[in-house]
mmCIF file of C-alpha atoms and ligand atoms in Angstrom:
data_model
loop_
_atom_site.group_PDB
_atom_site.id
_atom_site.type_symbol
_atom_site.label_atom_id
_atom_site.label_comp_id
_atom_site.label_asym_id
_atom_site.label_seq_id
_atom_site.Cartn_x
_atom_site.Cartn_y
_atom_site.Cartn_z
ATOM 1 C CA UNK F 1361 29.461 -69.922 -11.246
ATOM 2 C CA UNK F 1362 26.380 -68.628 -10.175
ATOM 3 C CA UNK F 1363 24.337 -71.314 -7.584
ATOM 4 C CA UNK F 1364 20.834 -70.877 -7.113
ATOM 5 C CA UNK F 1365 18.559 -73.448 -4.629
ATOM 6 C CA UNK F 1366 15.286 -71.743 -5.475
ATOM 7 C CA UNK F 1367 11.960 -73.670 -5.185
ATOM 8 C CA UNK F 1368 14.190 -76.095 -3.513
ATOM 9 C CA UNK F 1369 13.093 -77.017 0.344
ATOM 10 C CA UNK F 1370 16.041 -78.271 2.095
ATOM 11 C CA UNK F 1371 15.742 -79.591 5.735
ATOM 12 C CA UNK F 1372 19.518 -79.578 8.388
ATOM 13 C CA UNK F 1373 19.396 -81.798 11.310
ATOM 14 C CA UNK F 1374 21.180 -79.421 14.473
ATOM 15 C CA UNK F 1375 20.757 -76.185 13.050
ATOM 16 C CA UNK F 1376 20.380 -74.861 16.388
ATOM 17 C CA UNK F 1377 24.357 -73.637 16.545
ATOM 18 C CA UNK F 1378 27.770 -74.710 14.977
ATOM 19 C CA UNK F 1379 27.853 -75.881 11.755
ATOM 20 C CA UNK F 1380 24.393 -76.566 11.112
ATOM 21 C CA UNK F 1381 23.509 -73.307 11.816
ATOM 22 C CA UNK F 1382 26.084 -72.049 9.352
ATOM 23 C CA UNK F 1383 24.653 -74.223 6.827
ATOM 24 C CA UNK F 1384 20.974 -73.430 7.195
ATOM 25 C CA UNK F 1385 21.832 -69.573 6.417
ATOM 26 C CA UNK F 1386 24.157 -70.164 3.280
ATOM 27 C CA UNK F 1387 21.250 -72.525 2.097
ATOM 28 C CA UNK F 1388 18.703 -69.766 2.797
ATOM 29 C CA UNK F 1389 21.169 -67.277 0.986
ATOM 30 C CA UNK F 1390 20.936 -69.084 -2.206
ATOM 31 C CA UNK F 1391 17.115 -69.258 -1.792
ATOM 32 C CA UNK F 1392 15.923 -72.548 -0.543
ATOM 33 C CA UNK F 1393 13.362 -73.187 2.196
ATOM 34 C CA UNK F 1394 14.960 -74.164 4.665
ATOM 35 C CA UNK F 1395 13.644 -76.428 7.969
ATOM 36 C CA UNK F 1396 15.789 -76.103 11.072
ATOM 37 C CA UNK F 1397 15.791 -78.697 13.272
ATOM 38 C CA UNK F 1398 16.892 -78.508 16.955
ATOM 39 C CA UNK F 1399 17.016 -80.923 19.478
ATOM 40 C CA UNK F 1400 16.600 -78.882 22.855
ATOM 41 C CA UNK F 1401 17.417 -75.398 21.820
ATOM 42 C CA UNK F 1402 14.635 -73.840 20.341
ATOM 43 C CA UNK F 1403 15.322 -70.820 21.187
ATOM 44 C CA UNK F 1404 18.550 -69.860 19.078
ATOM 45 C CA UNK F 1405 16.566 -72.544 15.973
ATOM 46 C CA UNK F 1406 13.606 -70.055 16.116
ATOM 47 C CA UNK F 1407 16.046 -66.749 16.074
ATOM 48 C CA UNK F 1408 17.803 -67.817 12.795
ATOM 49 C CA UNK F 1409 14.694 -68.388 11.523
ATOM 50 C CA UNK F 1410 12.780 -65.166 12.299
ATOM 51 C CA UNK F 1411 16.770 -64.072 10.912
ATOM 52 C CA UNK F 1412 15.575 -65.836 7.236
ATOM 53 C CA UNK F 1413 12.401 -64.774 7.241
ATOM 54 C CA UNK F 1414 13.027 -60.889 7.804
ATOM 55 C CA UNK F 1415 15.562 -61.024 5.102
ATOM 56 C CA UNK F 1416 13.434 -62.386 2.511
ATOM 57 C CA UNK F 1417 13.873 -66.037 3.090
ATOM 58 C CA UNK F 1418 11.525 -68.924 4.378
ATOM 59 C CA UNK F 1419 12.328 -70.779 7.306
ATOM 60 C CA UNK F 1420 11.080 -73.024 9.659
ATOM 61 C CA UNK F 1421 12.644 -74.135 12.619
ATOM 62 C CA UNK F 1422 11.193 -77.619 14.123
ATOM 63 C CA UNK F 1423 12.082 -79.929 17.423
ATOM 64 C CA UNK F 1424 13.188 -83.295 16.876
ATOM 65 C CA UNK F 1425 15.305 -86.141 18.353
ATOM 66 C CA UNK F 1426 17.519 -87.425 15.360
ATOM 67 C CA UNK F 1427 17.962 -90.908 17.263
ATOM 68 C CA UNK F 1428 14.646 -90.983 17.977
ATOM 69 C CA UNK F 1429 12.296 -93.122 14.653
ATOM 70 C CA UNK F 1430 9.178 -91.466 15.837
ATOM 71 C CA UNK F 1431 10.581 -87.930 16.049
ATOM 72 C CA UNK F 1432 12.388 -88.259 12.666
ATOM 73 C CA UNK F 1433 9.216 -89.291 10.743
ATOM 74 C CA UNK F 1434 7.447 -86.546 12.293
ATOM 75 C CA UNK F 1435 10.351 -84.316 11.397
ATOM 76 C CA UNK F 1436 10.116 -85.044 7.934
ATOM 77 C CA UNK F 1437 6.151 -84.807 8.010
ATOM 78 C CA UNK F 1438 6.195 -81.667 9.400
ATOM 79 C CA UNK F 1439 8.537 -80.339 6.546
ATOM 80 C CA UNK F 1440 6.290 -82.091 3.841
ATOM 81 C CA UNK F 1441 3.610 -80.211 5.357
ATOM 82 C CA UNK F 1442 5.029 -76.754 5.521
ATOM 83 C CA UNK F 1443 6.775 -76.476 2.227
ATOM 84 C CA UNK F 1444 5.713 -79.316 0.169
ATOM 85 C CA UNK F 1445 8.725 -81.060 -1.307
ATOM 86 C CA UNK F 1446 12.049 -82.329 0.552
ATOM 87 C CA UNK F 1447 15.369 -81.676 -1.970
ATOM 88 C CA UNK F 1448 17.973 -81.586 0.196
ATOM 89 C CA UNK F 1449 18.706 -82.845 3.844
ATOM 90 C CA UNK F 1450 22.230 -81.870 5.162
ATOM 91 C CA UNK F 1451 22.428 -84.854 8.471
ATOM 92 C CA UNK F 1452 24.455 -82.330 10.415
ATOM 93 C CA UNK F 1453 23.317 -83.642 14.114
ATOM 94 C CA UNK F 1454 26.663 -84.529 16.319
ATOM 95 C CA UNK F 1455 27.933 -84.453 19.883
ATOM 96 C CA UNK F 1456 30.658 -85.710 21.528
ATOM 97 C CA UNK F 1457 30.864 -87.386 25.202
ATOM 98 C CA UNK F 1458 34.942 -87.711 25.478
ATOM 99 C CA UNK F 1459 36.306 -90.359 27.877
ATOM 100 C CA UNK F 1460 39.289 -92.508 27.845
ATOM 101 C CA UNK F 1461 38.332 -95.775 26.733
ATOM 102 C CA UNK F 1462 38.788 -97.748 30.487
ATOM 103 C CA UNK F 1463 36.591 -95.025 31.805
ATOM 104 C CA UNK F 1464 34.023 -94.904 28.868
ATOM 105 C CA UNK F 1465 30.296 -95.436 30.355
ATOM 106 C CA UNK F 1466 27.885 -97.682 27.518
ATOM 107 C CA UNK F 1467 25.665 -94.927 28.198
ATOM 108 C CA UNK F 1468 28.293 -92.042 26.695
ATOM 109 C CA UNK F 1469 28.834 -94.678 23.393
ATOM 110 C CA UNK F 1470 25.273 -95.137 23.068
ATOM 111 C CA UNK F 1471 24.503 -91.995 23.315
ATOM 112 C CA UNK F 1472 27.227 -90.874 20.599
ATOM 113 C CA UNK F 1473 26.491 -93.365 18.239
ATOM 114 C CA UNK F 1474 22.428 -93.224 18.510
ATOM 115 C CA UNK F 1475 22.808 -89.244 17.233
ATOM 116 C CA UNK F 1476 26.166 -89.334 14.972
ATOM 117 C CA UNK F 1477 25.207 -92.617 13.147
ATOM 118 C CA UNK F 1478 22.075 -93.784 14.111
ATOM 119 C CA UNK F 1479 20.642 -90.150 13.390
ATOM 120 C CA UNK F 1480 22.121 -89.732 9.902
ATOM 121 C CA UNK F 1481 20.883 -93.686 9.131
ATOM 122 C CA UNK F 1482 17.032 -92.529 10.045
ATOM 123 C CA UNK F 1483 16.785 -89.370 8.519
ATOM 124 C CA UNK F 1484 18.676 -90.200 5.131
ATOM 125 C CA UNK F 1485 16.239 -93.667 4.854
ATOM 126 C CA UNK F 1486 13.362 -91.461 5.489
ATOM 127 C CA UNK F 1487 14.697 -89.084 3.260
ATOM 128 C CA UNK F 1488 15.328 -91.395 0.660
ATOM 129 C CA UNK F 1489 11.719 -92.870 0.883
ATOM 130 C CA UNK F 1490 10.618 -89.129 -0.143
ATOM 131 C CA UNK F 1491 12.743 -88.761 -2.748
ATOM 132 C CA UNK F 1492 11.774 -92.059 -4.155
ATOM 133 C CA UNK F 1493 8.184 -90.520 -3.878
ATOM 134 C CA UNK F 1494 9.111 -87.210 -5.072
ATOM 135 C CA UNK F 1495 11.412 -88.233 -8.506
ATOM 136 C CA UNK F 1496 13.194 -85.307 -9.860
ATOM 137 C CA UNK F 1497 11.312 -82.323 -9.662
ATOM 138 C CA UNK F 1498 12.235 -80.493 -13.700
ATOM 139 C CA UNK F 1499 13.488 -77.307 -13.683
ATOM 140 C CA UNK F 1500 14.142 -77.555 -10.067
ATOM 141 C CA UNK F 1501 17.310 -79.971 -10.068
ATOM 142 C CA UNK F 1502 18.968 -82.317 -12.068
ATOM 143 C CA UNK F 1503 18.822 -84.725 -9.362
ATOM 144 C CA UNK F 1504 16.068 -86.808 -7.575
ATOM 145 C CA UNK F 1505 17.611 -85.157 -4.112
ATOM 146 C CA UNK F 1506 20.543 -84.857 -2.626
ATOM 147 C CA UNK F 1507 21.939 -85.900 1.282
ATOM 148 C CA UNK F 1508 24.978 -84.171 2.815
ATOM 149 C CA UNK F 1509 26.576 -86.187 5.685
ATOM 150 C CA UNK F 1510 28.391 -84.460 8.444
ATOM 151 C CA UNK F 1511 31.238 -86.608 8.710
ATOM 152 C CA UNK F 1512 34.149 -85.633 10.337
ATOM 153 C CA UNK F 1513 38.265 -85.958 10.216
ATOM 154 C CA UNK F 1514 38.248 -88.345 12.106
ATOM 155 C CA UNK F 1515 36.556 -90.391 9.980
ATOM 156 C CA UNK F 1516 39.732 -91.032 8.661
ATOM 157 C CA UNK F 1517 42.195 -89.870 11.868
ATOM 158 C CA UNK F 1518 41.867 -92.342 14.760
ATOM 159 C CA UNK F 1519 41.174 -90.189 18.196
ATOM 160 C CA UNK F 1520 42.602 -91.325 21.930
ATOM 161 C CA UNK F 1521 39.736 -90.241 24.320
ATOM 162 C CA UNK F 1522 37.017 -89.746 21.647
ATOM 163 C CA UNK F 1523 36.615 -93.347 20.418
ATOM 164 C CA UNK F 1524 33.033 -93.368 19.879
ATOM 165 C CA UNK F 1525 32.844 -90.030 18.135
ATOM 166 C CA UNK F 1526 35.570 -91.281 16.122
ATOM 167 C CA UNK F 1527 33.384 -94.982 15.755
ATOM 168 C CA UNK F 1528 30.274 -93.041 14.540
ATOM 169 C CA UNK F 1529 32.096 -90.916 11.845
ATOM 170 C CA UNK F 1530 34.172 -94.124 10.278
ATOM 171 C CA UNK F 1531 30.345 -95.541 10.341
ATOM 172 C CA UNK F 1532 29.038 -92.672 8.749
ATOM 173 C CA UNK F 1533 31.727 -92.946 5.849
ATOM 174 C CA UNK F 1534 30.499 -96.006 5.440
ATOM 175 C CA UNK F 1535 26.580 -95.370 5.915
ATOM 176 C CA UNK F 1536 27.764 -92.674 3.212
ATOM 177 C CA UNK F 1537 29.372 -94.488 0.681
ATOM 178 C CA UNK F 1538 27.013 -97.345 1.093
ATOM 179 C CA UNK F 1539 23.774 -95.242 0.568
ATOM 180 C CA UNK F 1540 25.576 -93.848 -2.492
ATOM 181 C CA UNK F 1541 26.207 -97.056 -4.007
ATOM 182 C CA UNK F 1542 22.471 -98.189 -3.332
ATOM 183 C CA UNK F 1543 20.695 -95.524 -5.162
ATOM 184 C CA UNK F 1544 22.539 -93.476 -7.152
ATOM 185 C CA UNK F 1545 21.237 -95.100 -10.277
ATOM 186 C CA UNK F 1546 17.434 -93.065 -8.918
ATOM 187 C CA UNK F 1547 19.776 -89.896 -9.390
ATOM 188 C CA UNK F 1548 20.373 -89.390 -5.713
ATOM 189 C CA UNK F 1549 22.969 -87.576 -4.974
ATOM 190 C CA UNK F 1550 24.874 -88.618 -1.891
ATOM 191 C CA UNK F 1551 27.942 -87.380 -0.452
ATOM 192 C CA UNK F 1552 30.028 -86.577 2.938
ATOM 193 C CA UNK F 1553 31.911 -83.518 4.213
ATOM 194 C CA UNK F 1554 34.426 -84.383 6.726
ATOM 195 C CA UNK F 1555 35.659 -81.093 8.769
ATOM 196 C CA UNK F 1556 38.402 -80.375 10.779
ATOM 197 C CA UNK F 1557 38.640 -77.938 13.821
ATOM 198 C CA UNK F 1558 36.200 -75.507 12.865
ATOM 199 C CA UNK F 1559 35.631 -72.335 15.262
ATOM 200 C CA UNK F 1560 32.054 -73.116 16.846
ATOM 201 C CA UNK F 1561 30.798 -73.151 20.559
ATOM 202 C CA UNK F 1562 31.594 -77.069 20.555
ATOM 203 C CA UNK F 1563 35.119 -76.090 19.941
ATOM 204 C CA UNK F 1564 35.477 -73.220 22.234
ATOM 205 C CA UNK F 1565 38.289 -74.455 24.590
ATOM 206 C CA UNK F 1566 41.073 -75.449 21.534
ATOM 207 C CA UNK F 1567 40.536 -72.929 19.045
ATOM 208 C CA UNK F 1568 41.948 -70.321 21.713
ATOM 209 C CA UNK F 1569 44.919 -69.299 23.512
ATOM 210 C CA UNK F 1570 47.333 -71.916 24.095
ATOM 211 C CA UNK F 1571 45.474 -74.980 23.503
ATOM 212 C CA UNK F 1572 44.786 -72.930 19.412
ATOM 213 C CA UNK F 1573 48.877 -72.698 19.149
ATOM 214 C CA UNK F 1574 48.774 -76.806 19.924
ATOM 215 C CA UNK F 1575 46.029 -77.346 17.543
ATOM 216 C CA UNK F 1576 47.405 -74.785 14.702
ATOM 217 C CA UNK F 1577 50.168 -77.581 14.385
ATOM 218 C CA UNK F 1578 48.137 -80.038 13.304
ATOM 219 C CA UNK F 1579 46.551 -77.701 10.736
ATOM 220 C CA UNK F 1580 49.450 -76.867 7.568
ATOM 221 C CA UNK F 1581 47.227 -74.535 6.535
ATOM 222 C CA UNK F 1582 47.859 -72.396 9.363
ATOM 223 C CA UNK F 1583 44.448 -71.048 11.100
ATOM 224 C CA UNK F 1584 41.545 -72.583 12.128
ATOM 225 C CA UNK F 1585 38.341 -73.245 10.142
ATOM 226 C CA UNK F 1586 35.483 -70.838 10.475
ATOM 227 C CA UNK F 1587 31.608 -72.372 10.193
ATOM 228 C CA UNK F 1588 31.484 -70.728 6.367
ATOM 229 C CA UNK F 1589 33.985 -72.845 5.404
ATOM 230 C CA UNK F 1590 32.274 -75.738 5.522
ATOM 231 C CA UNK F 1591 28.220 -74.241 4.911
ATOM 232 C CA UNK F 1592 29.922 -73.178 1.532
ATOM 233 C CA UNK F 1593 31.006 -76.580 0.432
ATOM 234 C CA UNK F 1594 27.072 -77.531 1.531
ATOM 235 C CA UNK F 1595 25.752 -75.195 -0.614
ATOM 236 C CA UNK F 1596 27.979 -76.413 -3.833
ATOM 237 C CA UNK F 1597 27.345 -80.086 -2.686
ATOM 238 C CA UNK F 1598 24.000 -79.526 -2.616
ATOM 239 C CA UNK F 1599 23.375 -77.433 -6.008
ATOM 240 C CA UNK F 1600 23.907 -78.880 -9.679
ATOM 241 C CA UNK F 1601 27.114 -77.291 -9.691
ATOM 242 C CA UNK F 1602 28.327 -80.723 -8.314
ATOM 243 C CA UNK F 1603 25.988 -83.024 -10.197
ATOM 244 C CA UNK F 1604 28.956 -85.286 -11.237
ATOM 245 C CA UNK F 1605 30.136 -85.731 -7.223
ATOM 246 C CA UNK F 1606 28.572 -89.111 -5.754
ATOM 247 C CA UNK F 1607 29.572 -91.002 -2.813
ATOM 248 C CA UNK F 1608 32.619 -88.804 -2.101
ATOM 249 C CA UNK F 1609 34.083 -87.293 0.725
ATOM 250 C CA UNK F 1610 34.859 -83.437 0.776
ATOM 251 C CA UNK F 1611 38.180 -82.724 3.727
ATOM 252 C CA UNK F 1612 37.305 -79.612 4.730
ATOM 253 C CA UNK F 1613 40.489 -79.555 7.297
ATOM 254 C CA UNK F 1614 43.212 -76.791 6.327
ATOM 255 C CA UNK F 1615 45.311 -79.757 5.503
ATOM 256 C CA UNK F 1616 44.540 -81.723 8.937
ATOM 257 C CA UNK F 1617 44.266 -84.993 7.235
ATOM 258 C CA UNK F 1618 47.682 -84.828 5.578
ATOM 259 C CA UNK F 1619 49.429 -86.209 9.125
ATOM 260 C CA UNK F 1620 51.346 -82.904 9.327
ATOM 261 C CA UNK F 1621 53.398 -84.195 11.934
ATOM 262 C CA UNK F 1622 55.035 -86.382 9.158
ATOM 263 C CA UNK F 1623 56.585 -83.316 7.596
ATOM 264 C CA UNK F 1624 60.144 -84.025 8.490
ATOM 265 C CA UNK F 1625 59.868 -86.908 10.571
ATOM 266 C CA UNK F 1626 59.125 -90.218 9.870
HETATM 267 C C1 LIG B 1213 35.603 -82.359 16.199
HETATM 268 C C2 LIG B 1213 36.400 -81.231 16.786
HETATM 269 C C3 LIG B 1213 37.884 -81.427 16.546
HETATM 270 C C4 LIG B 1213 38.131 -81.700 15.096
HETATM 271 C C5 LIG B 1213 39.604 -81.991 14.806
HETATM 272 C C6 LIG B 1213 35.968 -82.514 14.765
HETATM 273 O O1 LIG B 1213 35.234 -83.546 14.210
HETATM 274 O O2 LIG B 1213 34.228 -82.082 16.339
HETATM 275 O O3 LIG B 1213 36.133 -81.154 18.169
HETATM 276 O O4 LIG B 1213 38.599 -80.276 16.941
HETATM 277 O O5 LIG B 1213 37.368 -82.784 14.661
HETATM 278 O O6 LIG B 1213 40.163 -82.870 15.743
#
C-alpha cells in the first residue's frame, strides 16, 4: 500500500511537541503541506518546520489559541492564505490539569474542556465550513476532507484525579461521532484516534523507572507507545487508503482498553 498526501494541505492543532508534532512530520513525509499550529511555543513549531522545509517539504508553523473563536478563524485564514486549500485537519490540541475531584478549581475544568473539547468543536466547524466551500478537490482525494480527532483512552476508561480530561475526551467521542453522522453524506470523512500512554514530554514521569513497571501492567502488549505509533494511524486515517472508515474510533493503546487487570480476576 503505497499512501501519498500530495497537493493535499493539511493543518494539526499542537504541533508544537508530543503527538502533534509526530503527526505533522509523518504528514509532511507523505507530501502534504502541512500548517503547524502552536499555542505558546513557537519556538520548537518553527524548528520542525524549517525541519520540513530543508528536507523537501512545505511547512508552516502558525500561533493560535484553539479555545479561542477569533484565533481559530484566523488560524484557518492564515492556512487558506498560505497554501490555498484545507484537506485535512488532525484536532490534536490537549492538556491536562489533574486534581482530585474535592480539590478541582472551575478554573482547571474550564480550562481542560475549553482546549480538549471546545478546541476540536471550533476548528472542525470551521473546518467543515471550508470543506463545504472547497467540495472534493479530483485527483486530489476521494473525499470532500477529512478531520482526525485526538481522542484519548479514556474516552472510554473512566480516570480518578483526571475527571475533566477524562469529561472532554467522552465529549469528543461524541463531538466525533456526531460530526460524522451530520455530514458524511458531503463525503467528509470523520474519525477519532484514541491513544494510550504514549512516550512524549507530557508523559515523562510514568513512562520511566518505576512508575513505567506500574503502567506496563496496564498495557498487555507489553511496552509503551512511541509518538509514531499513533502519527502512522493519522497518516492512513487521513489518506484514501481508509476511505470506507467514518465515524470510528482507532485504540491505539497496546491493548490498554481491554481492562487487563481482568485477566484472571474477576
Ligand atoms: C494521557 C496519558 C495517559 C494515557 C493512559 C492519555 O490520554 O494523556 O497521560 O498516560 O492516557 O492513561
Amino acid at each position: 500500500m503505497q499512501i501519498s498526501l500530495a497537493q493535499q494541505v493539511a493543518l494539526v492543532t499542537g504541533a508544537s511537541s508530543g503527538l502533534g508534532a509526530a503527526s505533522a512530520r509523518a504528514l509532511a513525509a507523505a507530501g502534504a503541506a502541512v500548517v503547524l499550529n502552536y499555542h505558546s511555543q513557537a519556538a520548537p513549531a518553527q524548528a520542525l518546520a524549517d525541519e520540513i522545509n530543508q528536507s523537501g517539504g512545505r511547512a508552516i508553523a502558525l500561533a493560535g489559541d484553539v479555545s479561542k473563536e477569533a484565533d481559530v478563524e484566523q488560524l484557518f485564514a492564515q492556512t487558506l492564505d498560505a497554501f490555498g486549500y484545507l484537506d485535512i485537519l488532525v484536532a490534536n490540541s490537549g492538556l491536562q490539569k489533574d486534581a482530585a475531584v474535592v480539590d478541582m478549581t472551575l478554573e482547571q475544568w474550564n480550562t481542560v474542556i475549553g482546549v480538549n473539547l471546545t478546541g476540536q468543536f471550533l476548528c472542525a466547524r470551521t473546518a467543515l465550513r471550508i470543506f463545504n466551500r472547497q467540495g472534493i478537490r479530483p485527483g486530489v482525494s476521494c473525499a470532500a476532507g477529512k478531520i482526525i480527532h485526538m481522542s484519548s483512552v479514556h474516552q472510554l476508561i473512566p480516570w480518578a484525579g483526571h475527571v475533566n480530561y477524562a469529561a472532554s475526551k467522552g465529549g469528543v467521542e461524541m463531538l466525533m461521532r456526531s460530526f460524522a453522522q451530520e455530514v458524511s453524506h458531503q463525503k467528509i470523512r470523520i474519525n477519532g484516534i484514541a491513544p494510550g500512554a504514549i512516550r512524549t514530554a507530557i508523559n515523562r514521569d510514568v513512562t520511566q523507572g518505576e512508575a513505567e513497571q506500574a503502567l506496563l501492567k496496564l498495557i498487555p502488549y507489553g511496552r509503551v507507545g512511541e509518538a509514531d505509533d499513533v502519527a502512522n494511524a493519522v497518516v492512513w486515517l487521513a489518506s484514501d487508503a481508509s476511505d470506507y472508515v467514518v465515524g470510528s474510533t482507532l485504540f491505539i493503546d497496546g491493548g490498554m482498553s481491554l481492562y487487563p487487570e481482568f485477566r484472571g480476576n474477576g
